[in-house]
mmCIF file of C-alpha atoms and ligand atoms in Angstrom:
data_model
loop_
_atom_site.group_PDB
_atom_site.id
_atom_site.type_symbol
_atom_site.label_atom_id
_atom_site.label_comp_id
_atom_site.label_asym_id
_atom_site.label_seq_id
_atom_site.Cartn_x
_atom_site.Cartn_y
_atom_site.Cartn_z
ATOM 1 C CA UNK U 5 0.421 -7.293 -18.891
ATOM 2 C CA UNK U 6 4.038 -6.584 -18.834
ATOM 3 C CA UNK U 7 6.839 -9.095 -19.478
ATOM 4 C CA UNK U 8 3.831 -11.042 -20.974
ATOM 5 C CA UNK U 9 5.488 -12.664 -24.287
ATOM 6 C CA UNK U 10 6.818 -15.683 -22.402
ATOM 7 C CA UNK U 11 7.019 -17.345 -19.099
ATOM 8 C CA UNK U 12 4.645 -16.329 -15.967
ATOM 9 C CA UNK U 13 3.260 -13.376 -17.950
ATOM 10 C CA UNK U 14 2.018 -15.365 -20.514
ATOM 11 C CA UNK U 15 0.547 -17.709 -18.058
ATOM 12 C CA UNK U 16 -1.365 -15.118 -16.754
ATOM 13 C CA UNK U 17 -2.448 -13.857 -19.921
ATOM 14 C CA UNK U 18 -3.350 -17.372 -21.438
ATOM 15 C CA UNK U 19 -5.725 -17.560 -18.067
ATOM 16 C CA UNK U 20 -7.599 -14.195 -17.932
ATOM 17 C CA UNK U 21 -8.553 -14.587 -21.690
ATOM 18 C CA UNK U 22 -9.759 -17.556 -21.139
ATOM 19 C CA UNK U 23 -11.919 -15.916 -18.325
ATOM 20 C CA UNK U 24 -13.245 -13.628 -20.607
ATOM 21 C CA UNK U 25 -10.989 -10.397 -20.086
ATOM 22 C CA UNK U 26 -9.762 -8.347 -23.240
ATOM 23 C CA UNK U 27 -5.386 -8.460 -22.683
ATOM 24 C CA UNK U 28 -2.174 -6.322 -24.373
ATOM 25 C CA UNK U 29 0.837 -7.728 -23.599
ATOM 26 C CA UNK U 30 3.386 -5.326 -23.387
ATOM 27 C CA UNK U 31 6.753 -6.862 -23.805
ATOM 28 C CA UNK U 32 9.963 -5.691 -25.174
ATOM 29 C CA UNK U 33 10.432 -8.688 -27.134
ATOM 30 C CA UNK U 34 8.637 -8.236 -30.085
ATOM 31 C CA UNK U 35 9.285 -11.036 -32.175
ATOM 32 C CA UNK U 36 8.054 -13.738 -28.866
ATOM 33 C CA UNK U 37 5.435 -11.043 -27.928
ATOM 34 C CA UNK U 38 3.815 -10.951 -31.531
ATOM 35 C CA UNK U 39 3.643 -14.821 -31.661
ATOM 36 C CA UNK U 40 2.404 -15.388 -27.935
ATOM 37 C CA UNK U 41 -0.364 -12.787 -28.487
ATOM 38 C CA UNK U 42 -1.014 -14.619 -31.643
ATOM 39 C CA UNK U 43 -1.759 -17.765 -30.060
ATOM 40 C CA UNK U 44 -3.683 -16.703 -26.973
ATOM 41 C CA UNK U 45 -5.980 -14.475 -28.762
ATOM 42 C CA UNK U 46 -4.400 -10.656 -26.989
ATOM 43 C CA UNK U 47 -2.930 -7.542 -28.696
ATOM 44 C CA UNK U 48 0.578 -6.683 -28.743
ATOM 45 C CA UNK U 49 2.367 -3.259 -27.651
ATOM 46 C CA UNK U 50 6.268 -3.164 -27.644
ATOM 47 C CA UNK U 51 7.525 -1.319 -24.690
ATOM 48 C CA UNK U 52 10.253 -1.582 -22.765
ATOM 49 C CA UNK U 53 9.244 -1.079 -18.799
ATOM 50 C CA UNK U 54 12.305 0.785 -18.224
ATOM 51 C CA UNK U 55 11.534 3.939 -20.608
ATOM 52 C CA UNK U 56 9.366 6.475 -19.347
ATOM 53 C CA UNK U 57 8.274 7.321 -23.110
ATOM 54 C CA UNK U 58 7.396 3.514 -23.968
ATOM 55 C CA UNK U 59 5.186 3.641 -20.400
ATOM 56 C CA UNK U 60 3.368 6.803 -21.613
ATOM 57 C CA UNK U 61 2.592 5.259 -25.482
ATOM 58 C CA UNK U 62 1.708 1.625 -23.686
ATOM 59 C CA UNK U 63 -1.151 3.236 -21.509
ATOM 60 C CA UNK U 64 -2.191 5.701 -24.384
ATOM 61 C CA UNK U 65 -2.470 2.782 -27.131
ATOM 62 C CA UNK U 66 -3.990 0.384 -24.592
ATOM 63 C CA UNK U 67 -6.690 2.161 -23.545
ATOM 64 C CA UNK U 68 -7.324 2.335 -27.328
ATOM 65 C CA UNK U 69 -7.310 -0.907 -27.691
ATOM 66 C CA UNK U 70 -9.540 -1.828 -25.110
ATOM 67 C CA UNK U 71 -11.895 1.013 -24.729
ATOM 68 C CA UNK U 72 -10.543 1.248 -21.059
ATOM 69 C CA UNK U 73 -8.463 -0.610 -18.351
ATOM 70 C CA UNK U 74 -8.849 -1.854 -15.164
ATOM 71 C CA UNK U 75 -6.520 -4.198 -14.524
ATOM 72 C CA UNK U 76 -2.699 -3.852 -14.998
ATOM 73 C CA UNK U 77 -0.282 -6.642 -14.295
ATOM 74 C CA UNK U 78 3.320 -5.587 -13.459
ATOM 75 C CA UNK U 79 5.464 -9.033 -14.135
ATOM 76 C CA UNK U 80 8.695 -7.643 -16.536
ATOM 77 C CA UNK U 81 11.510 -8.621 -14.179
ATOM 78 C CA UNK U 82 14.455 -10.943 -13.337
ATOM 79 C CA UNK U 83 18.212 -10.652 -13.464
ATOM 80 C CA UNK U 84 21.016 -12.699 -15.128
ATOM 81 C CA UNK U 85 24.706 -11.836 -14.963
ATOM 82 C CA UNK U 86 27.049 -10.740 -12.333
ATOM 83 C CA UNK U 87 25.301 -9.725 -8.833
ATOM 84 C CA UNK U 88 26.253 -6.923 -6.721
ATOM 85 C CA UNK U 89 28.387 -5.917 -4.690
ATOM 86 C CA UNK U 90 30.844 -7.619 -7.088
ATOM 87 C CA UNK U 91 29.235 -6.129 -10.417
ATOM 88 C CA UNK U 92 29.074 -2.429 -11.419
ATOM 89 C CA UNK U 93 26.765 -0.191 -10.444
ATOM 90 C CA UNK U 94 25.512 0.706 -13.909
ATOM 91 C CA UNK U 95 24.546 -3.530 -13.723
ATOM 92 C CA UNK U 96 23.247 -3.489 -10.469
ATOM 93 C CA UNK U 97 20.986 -0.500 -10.515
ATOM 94 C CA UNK U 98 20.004 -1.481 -14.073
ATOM 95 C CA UNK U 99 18.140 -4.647 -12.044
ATOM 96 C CA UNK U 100 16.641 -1.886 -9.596
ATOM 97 C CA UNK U 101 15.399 -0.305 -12.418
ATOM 98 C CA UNK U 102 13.698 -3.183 -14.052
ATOM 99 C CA UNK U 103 12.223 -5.067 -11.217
ATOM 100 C CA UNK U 104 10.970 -1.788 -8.677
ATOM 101 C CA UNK U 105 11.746 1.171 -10.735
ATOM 102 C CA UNK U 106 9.282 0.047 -13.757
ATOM 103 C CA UNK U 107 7.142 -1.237 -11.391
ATOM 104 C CA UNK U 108 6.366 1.664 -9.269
ATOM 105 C CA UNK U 109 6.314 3.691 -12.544
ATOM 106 C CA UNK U 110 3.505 1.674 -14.159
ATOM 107 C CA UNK U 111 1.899 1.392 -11.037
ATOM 108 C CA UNK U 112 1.971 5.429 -10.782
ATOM 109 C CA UNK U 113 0.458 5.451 -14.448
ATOM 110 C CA UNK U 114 -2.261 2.839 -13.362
ATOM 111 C CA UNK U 115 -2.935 5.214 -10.613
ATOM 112 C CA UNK U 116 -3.457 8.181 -12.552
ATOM 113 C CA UNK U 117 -5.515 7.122 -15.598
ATOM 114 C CA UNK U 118 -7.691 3.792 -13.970
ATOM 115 C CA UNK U 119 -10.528 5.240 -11.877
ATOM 116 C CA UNK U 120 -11.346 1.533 -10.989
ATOM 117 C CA UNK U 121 -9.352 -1.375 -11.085
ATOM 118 C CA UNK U 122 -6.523 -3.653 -9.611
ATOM 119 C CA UNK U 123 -2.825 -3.404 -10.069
ATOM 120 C CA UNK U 124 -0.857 -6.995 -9.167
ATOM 121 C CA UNK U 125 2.731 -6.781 -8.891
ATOM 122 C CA UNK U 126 5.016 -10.101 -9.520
ATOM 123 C CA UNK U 127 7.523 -9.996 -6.868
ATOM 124 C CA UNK U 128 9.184 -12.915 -5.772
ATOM 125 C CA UNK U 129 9.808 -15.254 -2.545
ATOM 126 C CA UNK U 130 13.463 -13.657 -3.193
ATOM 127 C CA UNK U 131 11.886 -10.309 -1.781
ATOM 128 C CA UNK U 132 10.611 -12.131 1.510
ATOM 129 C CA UNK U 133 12.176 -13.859 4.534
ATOM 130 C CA UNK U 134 15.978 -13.278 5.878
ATOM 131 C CA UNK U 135 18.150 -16.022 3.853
ATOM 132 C CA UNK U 136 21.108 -14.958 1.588
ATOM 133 C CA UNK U 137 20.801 -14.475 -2.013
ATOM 134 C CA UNK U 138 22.826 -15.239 -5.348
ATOM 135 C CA UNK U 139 21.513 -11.620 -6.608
ATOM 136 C CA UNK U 140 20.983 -8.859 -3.652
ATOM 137 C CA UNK U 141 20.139 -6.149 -6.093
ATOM 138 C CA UNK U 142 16.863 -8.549 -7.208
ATOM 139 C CA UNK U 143 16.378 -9.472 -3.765
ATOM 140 C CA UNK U 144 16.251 -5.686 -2.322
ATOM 141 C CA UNK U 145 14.194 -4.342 -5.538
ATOM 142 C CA UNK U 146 11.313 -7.561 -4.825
ATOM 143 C CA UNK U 147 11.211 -6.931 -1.479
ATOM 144 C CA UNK U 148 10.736 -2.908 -2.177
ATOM 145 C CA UNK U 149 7.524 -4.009 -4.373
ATOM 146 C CA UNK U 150 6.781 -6.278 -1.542
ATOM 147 C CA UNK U 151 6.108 -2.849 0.326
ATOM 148 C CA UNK U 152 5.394 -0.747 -2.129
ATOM 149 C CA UNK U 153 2.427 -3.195 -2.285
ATOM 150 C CA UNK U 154 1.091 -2.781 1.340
ATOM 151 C CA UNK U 155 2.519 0.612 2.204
ATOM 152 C CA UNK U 156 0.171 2.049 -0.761
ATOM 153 C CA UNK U 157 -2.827 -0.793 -0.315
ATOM 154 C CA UNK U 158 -5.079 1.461 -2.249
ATOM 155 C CA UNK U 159 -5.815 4.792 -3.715
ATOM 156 C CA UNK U 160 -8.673 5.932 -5.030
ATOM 157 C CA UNK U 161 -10.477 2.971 -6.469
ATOM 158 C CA UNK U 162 -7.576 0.961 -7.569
ATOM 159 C CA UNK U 163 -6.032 -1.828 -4.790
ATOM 160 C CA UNK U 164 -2.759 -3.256 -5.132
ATOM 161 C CA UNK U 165 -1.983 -6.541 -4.755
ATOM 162 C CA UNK U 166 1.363 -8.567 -5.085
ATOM 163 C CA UNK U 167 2.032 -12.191 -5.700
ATOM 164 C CA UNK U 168 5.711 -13.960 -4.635
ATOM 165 C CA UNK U 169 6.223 -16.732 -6.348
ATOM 166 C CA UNK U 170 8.625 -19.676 -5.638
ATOM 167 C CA UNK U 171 10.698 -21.241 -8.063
ATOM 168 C CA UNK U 172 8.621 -21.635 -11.354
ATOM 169 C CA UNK U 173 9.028 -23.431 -15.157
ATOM 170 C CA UNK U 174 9.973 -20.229 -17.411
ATOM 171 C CA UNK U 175 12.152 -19.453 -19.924
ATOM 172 C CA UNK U 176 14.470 -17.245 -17.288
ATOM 173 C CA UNK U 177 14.223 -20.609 -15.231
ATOM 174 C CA UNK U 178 15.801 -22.464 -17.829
ATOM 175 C CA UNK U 179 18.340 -20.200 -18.680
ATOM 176 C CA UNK U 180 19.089 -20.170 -14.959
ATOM 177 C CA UNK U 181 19.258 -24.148 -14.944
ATOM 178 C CA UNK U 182 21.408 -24.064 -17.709
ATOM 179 C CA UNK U 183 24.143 -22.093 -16.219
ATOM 180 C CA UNK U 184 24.145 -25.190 -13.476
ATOM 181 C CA UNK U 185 25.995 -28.353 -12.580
ATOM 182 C CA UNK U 186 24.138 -31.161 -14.306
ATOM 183 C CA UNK U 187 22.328 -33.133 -12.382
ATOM 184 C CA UNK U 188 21.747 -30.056 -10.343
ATOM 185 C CA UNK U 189 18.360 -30.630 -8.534
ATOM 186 C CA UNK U 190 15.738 -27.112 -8.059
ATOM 187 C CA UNK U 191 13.303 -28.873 -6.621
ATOM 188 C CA UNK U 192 9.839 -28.680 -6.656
ATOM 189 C CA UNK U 193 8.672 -26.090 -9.465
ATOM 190 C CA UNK U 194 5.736 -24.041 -9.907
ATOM 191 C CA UNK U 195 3.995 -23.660 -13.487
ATOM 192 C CA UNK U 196 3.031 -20.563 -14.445
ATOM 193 C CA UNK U 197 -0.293 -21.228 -14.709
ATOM 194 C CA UNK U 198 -0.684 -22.119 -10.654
ATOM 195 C CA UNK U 199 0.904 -18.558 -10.415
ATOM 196 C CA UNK U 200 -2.200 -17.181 -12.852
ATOM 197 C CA UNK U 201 -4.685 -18.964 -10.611
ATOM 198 C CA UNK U 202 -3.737 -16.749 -7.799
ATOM 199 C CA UNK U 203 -3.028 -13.622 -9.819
ATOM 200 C CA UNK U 204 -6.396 -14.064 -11.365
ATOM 201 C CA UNK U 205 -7.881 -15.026 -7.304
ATOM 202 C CA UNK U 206 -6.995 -11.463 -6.050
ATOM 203 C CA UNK U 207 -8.440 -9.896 -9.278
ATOM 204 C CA UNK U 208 -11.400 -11.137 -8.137
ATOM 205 C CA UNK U 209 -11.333 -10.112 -4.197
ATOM 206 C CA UNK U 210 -12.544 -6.797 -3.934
ATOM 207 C CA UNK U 211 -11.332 -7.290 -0.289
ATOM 208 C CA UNK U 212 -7.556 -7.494 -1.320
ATOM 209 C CA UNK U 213 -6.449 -4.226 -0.619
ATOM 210 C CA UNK U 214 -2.280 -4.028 -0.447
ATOM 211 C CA UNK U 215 -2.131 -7.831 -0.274
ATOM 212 C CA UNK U 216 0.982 -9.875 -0.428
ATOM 213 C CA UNK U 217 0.970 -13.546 -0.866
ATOM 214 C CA UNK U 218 3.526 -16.018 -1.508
ATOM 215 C CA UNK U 219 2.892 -19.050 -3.445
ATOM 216 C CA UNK U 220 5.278 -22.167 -3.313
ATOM 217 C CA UNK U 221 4.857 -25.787 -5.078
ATOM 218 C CA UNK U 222 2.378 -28.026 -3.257
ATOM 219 C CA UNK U 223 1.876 -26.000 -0.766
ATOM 220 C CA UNK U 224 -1.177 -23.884 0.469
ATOM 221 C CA UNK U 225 -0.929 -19.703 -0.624
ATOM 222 C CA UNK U 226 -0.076 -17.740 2.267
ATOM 223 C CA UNK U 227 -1.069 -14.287 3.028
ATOM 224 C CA UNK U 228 2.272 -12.239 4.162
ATOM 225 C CA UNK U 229 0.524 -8.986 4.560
HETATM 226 N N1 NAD O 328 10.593 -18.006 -12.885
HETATM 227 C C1 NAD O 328 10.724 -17.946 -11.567
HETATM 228 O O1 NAD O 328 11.166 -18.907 -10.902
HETATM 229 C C2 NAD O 328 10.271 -16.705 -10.817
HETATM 230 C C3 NAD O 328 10.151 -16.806 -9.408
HETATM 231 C C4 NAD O 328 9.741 -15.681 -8.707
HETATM 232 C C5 NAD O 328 9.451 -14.503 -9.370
HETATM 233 N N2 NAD O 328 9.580 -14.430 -10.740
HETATM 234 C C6 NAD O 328 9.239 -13.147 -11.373
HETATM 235 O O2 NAD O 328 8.188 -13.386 -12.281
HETATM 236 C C7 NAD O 328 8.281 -12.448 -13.368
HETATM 237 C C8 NAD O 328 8.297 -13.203 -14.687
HETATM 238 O O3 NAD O 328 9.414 -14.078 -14.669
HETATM 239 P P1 NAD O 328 9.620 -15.233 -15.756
HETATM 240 O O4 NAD O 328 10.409 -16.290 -15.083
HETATM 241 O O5 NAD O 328 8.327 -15.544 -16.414
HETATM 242 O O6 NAD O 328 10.601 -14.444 -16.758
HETATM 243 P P2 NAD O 328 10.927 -14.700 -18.333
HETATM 244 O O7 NAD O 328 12.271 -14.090 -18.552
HETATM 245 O O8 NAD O 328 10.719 -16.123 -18.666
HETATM 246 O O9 NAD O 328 9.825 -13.786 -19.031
HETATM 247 C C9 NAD O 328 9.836 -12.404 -18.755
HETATM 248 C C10 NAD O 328 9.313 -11.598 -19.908
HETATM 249 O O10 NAD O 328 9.549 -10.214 -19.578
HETATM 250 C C11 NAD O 328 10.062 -9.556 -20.723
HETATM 251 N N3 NAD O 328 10.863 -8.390 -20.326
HETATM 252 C C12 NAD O 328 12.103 -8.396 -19.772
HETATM 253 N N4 NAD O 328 12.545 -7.141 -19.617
HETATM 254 C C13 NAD O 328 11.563 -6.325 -20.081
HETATM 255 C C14 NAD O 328 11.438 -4.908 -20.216
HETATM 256 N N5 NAD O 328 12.430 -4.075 -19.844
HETATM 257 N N6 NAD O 328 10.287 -4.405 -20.712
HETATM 258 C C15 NAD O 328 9.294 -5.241 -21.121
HETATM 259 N N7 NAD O 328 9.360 -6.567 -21.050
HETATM 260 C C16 NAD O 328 10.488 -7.107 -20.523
HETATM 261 C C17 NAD O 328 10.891 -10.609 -21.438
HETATM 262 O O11 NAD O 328 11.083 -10.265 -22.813
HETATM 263 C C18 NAD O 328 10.035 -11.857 -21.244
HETATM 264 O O12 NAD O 328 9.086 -11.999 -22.272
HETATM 265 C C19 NAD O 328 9.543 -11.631 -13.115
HETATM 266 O O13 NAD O 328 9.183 -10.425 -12.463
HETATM 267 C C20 NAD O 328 10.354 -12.524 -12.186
HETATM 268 O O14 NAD O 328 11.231 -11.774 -11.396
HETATM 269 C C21 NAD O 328 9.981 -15.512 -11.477
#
């Protein structure tokens, strides 16, 4: 589980332990990751999603830990600061990096050492649709795992699946909130844990091969591809 310390991640985590599945959160946070996998009962791994050599240690000590994988959740991502085309493009492609680069480099990993198994990609309802967007660098990089997601479906015996969620309570939320007019109204918001029950709903599926589905507040799941 990447990104896993806090927020959706952890959400996910919290659910698939209590389902019975073995987790590592993988978080470059160390200090939140320690103490989350403290209190949901997983193992800890720093790595940071955008090093190649932290990708390569996190499978290698993983598999140790767990005697073998077979599911690998790809959920590290967001953005803060200034957006492109405005900000520079060590900023902008630094975003790239984190929320498709990462992804599709786990993903690749997943592919080569799982010989059965599922790979679910967070994306977001930022990667779907036609409307403008505060942050088109995290817009275009979502949407690329949006496809990356169906264009793949599945290869050898692992499927990939991808989940978009709406707005949802996190600590990036928060911050987000924060930086906002009081008073300012987001509307309805997901909790993580309604994202987990989906996440954990296409772990199950064997059927869900290169599945994307977007999940809003109050509202049914619907399949996008
Ligand atoms: N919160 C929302 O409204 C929302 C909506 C749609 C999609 N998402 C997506 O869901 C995912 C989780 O978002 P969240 O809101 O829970 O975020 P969050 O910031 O609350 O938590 C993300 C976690 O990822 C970790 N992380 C960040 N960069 C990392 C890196 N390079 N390597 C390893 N770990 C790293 C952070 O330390 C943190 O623990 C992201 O991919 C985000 O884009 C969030």
């Amino acid at each position: 589980m990447t990104g896993g310390a806090a927020g959706i991640g952890r959400g996910i985590s919290e659910l698939l332990i209590q389902e019975g599945a073995r987790v590592v959160i993988a978080d470059v946070d160390e200090q939140t990751g320690r103490r989350a996998a403290a209190e949901i009962g997983a193992s800890f791994i720093r790595a940071d999603v955008t090093k190649d050599e932290d990708l390569r240690r996190l499978f290698d000590e993983a598999e140790l830990a767990l005697g073998g994988i077979s599911v690998v959740v790809n959920n590290a991502g967001g953005v803060e600061g200034p957006s492109y085309p405005m900000a520079p493009a060590e900023e902008w492609s630094a975003v790239i990096d984190l929320n498709l680069r990462a992804v599709m480099r786990v993903t690749q990993l997943a592919l080569d050492r799982i010989e059965a198994g599922v790979v679910v990609s967070i994306a977001s309802v930022a990667g779907l649709g036609d409307e403008t967007h505060a942050a088109p660098e995290y817009a275009a990089a979502k949407a690329g795992v949006v496809r990356l997601t169906s264009a793949v479906g599945a290869h050898g015996g692992v499927r990939l699946v991808c989940v978009c969620p709406d707005s949802t309570r996190t600590p990036a939320m928060a911050r987000t909130l924060a930086a906002r007019p009081p008073g300012f109204d987001p509307g309805p918001m997901l909790e993580p844990g309604e994202v987990a029950e989906v996440v954990a709903g296409l772990i199950r599926d064997d059927s869900a091969r290169g599945r994307v589905v977007l999940v809003r507040a109050g509202a049914p799941v619907q399949v996008i591809a």
